[in-house]
Coordinates of C-alpha atoms in Angstrom, one line a residue:
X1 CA 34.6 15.6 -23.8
X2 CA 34.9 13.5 -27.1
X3 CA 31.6 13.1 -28.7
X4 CA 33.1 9.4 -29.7
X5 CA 32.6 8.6 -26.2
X6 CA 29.5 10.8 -25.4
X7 CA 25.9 10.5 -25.4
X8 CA 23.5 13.4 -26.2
X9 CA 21.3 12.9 -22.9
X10 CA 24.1 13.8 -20.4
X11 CA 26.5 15.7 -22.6
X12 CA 23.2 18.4 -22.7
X13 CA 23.0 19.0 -19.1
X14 CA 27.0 20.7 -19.9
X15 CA 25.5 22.4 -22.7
X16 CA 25.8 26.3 -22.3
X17 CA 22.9 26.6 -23.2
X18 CA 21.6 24.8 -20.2
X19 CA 23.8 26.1 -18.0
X20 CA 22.5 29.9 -18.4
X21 CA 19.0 28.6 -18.3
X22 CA 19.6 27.3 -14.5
X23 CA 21.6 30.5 -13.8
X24 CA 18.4 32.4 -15.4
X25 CA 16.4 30.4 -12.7
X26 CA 18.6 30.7 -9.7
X27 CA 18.5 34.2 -10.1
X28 CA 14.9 34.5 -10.8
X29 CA 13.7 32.4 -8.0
X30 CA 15.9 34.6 -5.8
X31 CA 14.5 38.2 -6.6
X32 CA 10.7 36.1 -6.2
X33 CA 12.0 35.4 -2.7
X34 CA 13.2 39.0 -2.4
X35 CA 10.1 40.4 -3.9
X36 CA 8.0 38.0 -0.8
X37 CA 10.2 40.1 1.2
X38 CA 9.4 43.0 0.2
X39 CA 13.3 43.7 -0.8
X40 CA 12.2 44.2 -4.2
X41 CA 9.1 45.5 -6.4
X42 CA 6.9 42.2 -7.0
X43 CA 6.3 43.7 -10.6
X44 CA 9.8 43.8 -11.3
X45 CA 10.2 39.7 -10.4
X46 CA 7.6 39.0 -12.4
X47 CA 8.6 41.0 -15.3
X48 CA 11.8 39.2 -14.9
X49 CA 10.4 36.0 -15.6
X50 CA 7.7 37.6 -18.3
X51 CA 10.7 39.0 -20.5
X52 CA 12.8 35.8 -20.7
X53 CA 9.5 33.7 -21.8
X54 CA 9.2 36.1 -25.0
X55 CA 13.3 36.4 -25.5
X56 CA 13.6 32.6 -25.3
X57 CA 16.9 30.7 -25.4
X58 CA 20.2 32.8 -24.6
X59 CA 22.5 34.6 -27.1
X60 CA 25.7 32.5 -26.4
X61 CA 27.6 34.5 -29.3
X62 CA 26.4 37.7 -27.0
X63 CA 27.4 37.0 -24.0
X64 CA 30.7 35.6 -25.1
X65 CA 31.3 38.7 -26.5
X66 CA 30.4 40.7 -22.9
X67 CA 32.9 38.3 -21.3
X68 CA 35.4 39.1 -23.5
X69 CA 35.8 42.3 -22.2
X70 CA 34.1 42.5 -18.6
X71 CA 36.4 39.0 -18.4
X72 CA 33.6 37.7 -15.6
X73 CA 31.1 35.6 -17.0
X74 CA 28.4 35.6 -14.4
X75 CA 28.5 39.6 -14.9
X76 CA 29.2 39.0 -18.8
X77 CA 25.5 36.7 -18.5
X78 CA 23.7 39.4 -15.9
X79 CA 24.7 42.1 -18.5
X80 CA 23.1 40.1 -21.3
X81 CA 19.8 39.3 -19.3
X82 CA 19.5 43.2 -18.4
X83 CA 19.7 43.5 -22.3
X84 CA 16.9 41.2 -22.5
X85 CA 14.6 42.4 -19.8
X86 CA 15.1 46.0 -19.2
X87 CA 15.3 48.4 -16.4
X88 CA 14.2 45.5 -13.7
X89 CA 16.9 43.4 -14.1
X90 CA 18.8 45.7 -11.8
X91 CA 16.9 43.9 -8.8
X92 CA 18.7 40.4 -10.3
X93 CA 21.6 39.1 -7.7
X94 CA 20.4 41.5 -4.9
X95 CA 22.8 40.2 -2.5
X96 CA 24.4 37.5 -4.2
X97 CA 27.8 37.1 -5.1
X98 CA 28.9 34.9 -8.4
X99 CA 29.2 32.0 -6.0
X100 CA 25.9 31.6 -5.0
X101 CA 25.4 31.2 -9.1
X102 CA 28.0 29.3 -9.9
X103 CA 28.4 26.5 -6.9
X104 CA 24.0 26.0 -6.9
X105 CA 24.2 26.0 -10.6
X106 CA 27.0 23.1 -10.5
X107 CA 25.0 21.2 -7.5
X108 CA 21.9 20.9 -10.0
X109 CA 23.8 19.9 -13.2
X110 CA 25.9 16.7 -10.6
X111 CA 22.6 16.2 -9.9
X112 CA 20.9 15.7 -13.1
X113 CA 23.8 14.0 -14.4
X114 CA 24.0 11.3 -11.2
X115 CA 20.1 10.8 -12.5
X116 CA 21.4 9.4 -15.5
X117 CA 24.2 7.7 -13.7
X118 CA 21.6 5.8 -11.6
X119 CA 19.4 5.0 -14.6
X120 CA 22.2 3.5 -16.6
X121 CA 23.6 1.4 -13.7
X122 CA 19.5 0.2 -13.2
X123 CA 19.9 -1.1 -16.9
X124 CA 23.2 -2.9 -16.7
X125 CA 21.9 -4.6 -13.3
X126 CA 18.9 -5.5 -15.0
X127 CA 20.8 -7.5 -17.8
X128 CA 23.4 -9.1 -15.2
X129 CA 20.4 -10.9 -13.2
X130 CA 19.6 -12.2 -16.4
X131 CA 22.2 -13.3 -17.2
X132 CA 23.2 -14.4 -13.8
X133 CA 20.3 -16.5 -14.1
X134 CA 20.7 -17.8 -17.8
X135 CA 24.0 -19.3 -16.5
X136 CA 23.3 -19.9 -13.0
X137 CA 24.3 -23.4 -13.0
X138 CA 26.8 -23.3 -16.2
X139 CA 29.9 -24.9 -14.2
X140 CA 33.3 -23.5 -15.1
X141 CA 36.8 -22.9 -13.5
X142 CA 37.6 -20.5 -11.2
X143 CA 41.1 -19.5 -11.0
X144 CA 43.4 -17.5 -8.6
X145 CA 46.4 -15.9 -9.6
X146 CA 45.3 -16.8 -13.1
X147 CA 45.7 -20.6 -12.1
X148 CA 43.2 -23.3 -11.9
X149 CA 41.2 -23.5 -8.5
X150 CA 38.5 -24.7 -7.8
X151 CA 35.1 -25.0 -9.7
X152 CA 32.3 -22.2 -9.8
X153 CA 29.6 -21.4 -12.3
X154 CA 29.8 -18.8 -14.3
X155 CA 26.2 -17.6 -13.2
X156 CA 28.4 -17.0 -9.9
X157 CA 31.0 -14.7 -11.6
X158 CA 27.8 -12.7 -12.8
X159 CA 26.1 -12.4 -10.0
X160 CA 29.5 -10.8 -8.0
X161 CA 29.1 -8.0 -10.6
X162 CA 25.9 -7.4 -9.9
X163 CA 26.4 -7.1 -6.0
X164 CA 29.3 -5.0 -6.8
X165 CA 27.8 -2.6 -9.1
X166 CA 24.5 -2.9 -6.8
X167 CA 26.6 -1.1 -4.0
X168 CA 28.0 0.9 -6.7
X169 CA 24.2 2.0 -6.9
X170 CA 24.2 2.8 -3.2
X171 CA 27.1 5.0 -3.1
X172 CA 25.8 7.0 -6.3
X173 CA 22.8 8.1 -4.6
X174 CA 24.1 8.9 -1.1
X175 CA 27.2 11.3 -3.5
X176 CA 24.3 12.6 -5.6
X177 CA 22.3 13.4 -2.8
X178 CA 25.1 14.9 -1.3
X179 CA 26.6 17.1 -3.5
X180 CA 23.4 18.8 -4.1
X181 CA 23.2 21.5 -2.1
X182 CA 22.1 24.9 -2.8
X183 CA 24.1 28.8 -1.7
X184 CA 22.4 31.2 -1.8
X185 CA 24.6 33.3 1.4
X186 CA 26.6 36.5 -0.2
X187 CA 30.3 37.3 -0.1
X188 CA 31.8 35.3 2.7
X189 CA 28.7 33.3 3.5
X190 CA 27.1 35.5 6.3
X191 CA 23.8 36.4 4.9
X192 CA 24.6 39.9 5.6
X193 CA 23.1 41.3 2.5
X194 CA 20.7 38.6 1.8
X195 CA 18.0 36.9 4.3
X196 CA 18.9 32.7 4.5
X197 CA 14.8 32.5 3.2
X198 CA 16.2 33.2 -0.1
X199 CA 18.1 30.5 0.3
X200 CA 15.6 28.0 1.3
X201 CA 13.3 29.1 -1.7
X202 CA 15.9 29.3 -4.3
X203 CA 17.0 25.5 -2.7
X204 CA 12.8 24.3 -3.3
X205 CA 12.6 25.4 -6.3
X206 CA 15.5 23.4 -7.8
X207 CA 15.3 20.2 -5.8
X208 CA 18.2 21.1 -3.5
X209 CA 19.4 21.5 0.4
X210 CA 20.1 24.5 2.1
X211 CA 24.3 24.0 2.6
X212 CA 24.7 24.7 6.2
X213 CA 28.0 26.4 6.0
X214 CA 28.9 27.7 2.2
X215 CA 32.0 30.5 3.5
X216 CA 31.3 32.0 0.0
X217 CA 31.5 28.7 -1.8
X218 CA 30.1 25.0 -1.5
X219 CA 32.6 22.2 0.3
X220 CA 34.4 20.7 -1.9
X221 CA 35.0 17.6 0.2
X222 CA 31.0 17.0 -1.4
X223 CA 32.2 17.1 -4.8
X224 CA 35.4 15.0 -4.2
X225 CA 33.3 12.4 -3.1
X226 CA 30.7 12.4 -5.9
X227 CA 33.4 12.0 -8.2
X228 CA 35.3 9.4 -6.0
X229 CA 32.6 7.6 -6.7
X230 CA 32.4 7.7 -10.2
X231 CA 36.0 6.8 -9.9
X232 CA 34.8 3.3 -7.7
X233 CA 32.3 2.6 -10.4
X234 CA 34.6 3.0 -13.0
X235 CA 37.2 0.8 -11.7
X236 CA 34.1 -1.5 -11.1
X237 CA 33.7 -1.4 -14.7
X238 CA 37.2 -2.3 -15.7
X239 CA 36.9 -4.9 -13.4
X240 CA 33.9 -6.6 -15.7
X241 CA 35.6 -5.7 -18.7
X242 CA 38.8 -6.9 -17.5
X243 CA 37.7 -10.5 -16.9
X244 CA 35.9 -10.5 -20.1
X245 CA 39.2 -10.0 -21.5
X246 CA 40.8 -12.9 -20.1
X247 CA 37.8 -15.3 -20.8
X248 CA 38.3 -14.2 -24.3
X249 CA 41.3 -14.9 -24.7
X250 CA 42.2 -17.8 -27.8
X251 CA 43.6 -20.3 -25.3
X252 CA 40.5 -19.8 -22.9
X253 CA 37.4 -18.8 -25.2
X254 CA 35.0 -19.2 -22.5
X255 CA 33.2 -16.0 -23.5
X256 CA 33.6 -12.9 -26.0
X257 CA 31.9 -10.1 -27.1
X258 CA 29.6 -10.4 -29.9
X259 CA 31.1 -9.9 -33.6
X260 CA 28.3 -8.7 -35.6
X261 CA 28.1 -9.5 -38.8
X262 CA 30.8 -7.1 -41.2
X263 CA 32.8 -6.4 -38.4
X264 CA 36.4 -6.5 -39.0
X265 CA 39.1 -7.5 -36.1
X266 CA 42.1 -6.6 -38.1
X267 CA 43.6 -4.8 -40.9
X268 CA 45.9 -7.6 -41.5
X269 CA 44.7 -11.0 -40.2
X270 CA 41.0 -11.6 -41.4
X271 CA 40.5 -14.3 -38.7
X272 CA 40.9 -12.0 -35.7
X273 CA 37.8 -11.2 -33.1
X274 CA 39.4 -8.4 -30.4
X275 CA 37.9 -8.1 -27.3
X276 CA 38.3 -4.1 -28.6
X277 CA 34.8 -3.2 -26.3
X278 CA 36.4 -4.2 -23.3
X279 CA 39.7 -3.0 -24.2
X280 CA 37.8 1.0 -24.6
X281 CA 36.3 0.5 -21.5
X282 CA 39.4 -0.2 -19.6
X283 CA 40.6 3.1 -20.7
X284 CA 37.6 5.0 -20.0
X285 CA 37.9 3.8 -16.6
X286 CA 41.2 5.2 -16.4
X287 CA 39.9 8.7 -17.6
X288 CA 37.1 8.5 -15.5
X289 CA 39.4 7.5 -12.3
X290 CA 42.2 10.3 -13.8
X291 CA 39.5 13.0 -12.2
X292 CA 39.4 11.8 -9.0
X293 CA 42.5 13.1 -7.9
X294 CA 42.0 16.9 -8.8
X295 CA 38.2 16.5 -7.3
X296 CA 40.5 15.8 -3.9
X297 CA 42.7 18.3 -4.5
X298 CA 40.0 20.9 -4.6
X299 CA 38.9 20.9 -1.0
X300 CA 41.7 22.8 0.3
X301 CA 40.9 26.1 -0.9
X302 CA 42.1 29.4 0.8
X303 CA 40.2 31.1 3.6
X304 CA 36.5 31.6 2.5
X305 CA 37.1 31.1 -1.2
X306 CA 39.0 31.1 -4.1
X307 CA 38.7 29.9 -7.1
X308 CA 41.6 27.4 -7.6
X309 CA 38.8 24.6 -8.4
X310 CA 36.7 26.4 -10.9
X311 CA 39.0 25.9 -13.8
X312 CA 39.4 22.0 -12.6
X313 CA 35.9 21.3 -12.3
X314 CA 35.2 23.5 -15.8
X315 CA 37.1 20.0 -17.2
X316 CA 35.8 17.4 -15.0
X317 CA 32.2 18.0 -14.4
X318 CA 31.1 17.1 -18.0
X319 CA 34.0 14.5 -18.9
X320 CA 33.8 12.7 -16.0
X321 CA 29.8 12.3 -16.2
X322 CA 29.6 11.9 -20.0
X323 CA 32.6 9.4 -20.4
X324 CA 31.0 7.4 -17.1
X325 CA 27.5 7.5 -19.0
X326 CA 29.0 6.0 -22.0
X327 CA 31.4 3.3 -20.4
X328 CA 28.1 2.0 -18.0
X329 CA 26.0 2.2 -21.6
X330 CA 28.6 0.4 -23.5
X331 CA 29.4 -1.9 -20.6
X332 CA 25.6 -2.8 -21.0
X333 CA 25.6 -3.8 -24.1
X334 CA 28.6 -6.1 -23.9
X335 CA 26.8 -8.1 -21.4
X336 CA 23.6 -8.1 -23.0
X337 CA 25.2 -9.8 -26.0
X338 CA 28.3 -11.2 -24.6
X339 CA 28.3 -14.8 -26.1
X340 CA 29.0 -17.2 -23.7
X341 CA 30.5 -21.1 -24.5
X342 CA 29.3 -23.8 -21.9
X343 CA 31.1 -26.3 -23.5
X344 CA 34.1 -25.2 -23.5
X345 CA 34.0 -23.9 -19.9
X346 CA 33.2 -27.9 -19.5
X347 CA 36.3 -28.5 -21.4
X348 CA 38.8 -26.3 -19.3
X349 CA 37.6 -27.6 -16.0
X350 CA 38.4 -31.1 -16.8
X351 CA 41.5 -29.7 -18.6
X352 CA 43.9 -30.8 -15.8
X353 CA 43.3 -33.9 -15.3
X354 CA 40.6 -33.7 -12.3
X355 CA 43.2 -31.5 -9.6
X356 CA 40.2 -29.4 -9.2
X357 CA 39.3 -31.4 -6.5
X358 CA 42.1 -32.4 -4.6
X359 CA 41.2 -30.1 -1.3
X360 CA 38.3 -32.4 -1.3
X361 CA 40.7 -35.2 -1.0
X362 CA 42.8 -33.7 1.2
X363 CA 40.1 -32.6 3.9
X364 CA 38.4 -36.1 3.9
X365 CA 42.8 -37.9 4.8
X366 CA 42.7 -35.4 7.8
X367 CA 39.1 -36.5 8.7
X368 CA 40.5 -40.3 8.3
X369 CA 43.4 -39.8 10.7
X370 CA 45.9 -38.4 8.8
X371 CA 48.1 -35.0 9.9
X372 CA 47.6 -32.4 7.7
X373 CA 50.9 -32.2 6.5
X374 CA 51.1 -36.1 5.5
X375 CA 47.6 -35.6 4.3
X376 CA 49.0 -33.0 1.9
X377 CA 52.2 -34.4 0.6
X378 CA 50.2 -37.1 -0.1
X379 CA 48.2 -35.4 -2.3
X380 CA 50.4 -32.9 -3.4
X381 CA 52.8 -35.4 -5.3
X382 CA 49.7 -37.0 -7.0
X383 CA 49.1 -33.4 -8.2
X384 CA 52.3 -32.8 -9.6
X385 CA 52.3 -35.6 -11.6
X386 CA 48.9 -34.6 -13.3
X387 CA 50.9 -31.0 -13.3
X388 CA 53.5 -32.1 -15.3
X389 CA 52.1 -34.5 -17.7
X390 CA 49.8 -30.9 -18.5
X391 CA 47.0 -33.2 -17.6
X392 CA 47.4 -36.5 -19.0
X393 CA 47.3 -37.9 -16.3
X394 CA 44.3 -38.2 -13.8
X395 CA 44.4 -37.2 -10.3
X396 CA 41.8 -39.6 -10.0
X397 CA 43.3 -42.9 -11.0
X398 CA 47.1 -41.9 -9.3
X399 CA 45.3 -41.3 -5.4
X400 CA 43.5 -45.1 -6.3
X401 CA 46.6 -46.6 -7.2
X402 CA 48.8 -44.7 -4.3
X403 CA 49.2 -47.3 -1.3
X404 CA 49.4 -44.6 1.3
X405 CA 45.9 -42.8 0.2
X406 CA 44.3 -46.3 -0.2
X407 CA 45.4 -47.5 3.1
X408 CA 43.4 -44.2 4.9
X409 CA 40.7 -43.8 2.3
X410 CA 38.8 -46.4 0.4
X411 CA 38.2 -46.3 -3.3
X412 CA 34.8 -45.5 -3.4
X413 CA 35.5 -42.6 -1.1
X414 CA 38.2 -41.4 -2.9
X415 CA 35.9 -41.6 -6.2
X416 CA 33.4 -39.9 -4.0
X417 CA 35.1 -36.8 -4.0
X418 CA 35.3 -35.7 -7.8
X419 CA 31.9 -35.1 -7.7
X420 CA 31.2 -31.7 -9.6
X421 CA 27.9 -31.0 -8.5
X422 CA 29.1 -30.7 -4.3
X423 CA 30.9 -27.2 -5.9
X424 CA 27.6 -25.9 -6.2
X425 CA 25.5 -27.0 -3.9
X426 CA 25.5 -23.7 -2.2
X427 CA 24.8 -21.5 -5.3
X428 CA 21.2 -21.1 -4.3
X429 CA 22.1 -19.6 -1.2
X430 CA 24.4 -17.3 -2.8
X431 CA 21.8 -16.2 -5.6
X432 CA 19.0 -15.6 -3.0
X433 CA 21.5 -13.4 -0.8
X434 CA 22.6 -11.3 -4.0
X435 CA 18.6 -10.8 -6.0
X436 CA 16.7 -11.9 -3.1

């Protein structure tokens, strides 16, 4: 966690100080359940609660300093609560082993942080619609392989991210909603010292599900695919960035991010304006997708337990989240502003001369009567030419003054089939699947 890339919001639900607050609860919402029970004196769970209202926040420096030498931190934390509370904390973790604490405790803070997640994909979909729509009909190139293809709009390209991160959405809540399950079961999982109801309330309370089978920890198969999917939405996000990039670039300049006024590209060359946003967010993705693979790793843990995983998820719990919540904020704000150039998306599509179309001309040869493969060389060598004059030359005027394509096609037909505006004639249809 680099507070470069962090944002106070999410980087608080790692805080310590949070954490002990939602072991404090898990705990106390246990010995009310045992205390219904009749396990433990209803006096003594209420006195619980009473004592940490007037004590207020924890005394990290204290309860470092129990862990120090008890080297156990949920005993290190009990200790420091009995310190706090008085003779009836001995009824805390009646039954409980660290577990229970730790792997609920974990399940909320995924959860919380997934909230945020959600929230800041909501505001990046939010400014790709409107974008989307701003440019709905702005015509520009598409490419394969980096090469000229055929024409699209660049309301198109937007609206493909926002299906993409709309799914992204999808698979965030179905992961949050997953991973938040509560154990509340005792050493091993068997309830033998602690009735399942406990379980259930503790789960209420904190906005959780009972986990039907915890052995003495949660599956981890849960938490590798919550942060899978942070992993899919990051590489989502390098996607974006990635083509922002390109369209950047000095020979394309369809798009760049915005260059505020002040901002400096370069120590050394005053004219430059880096694409330096997108840039950061390809790396983040890679952090962000760099914890994926140790999430996976974590299922296979010995027997009932051990804890193999707690040190790997002490890392990637709060980098993961915080470094996602930054790249999806940043990511945001590069398409709010990103400045976009119509013109010269104009000027690249007729760039080559008018090849852009030749699958048009080639589809209507075949529906004249010519094979496909004549239909194509026939077309192809017209291409080249335009290909190799980088061009200067127009695909247009070669096919009218070819004998071969003249003899199938008329000229008016042939003419017929640089028409920009049959590209898009579906782009409707595309936006009303995508918003609706």
């Amino acid at each position: 966690m680099i507070p470069r890339y962090s944002r106070p919001q999410m980087t608080a639900i790692w805080d310590p100080q949070t954490r002990f607050r939602i072991w404090f609860e898990i705990e106390a919402h246990a010995t009310d359940a045992l205390a219904a029970l009749g396990v433990v004196p209803k006096q003594a769970a209420e006195r619980i609660w009473e004592a940490d209202k007037a004590a207020g926040d924890f005394d990290i420096a204290r309860i470092d300093a129990i862990e120090a030498e008890t080297k156990h931190d949920v005993i290190a934390f009990l200790t420091h609560v009995s310190e706090r509370t008085g003779p009836e904390a001995r009824f805390l973790h009646q039954g409980m082993t660290s577990s229970d604490v730790l792997d609920t405790c974990l399940a909320v803070q995924l959860k919380r942080a997934a909230d945020i997640l959600i929230d800041d994909l909501d505001q990046l979909l939010a400014v790709l619609k409107r974008r989307a729509e701003e440019h709905k009909l702005t015509p520009t190139i598409g490419r394969s392989h980096g090469i000229h293809a055929e024409p699209v709009t660049f309301g198109l390209k937007l609206a493909q991210a926002y299906a993409e991160f709309a799914r992204n959405r999808t698979r965030l809540i179905a992961a949050r909603d997953d991973v938040a399950t509560c154990a509340i079961s005792g050493a091993v999982g068997t309830f033998a010292n602690i009735d399942p109801s406990v379980e259930a309330h503790v789960a209420n309370k904190l906005g959780l599900s009972v986990e039907p089978v915890s052995t003495q920890v949660i599956p981890r198969d849960r938490h590798a695919m919550f942060f899978a999917t942070l992993g899919v939405i990051a590489s989502s996000i390098e996607r974006l960035a990635t083509e922002v990039r390109h369209l950047q670039r000095t020979e394309v300049l369809e798009a760049e991010e915005y260059f505020s006024p002040g901002q400096k590209g370069s120590s050394a060359m005053p004219h430059k304006r880096n694409p330096v946003l997108t840039e950061n967010l390809t790396g983040l993705a890679r952090m962000v997708r760099g914890y994926v693979t140790p999430a996976l790793e974590n299922v296979a843990l010995w027997h009932e337990r051990d804890i193999s995983h707690s040190s790997v998820e002490r890392y990637i719990g709060p980098d993961a989240t915080i470094t996602l919540d930054f790249a999806l904020a940043r990511l945001t704000g590069v398409m709010d502003k990103l400045v976009v150039y119509p013109a010269r998306m104009q000027k690249n599509l007729d760039r080559m001369g008018g090849l852009v179309h030749s699958q048009r001309v080639l589809l209507a040869l075949t529906q004249a009567g010519v094979s496909r493969e004549d239909s194509y060389r026939l077309v192809q060598r017209n291409a080249m030419k335009v290909w190799d004059s980088d061009g200067e030359l127009s695909l247009l005027d070669l096919l009218k003054a070819d004998a071969e394509v003249t003899a199938a096609l008329p000229v008016e037909e042939i003419e017929a089939k640089f028409d920009l505006d049959y590209h898009l004639k579906h782009v409707d249809t595309i936006f009303t699947r995508v918003f609706g």
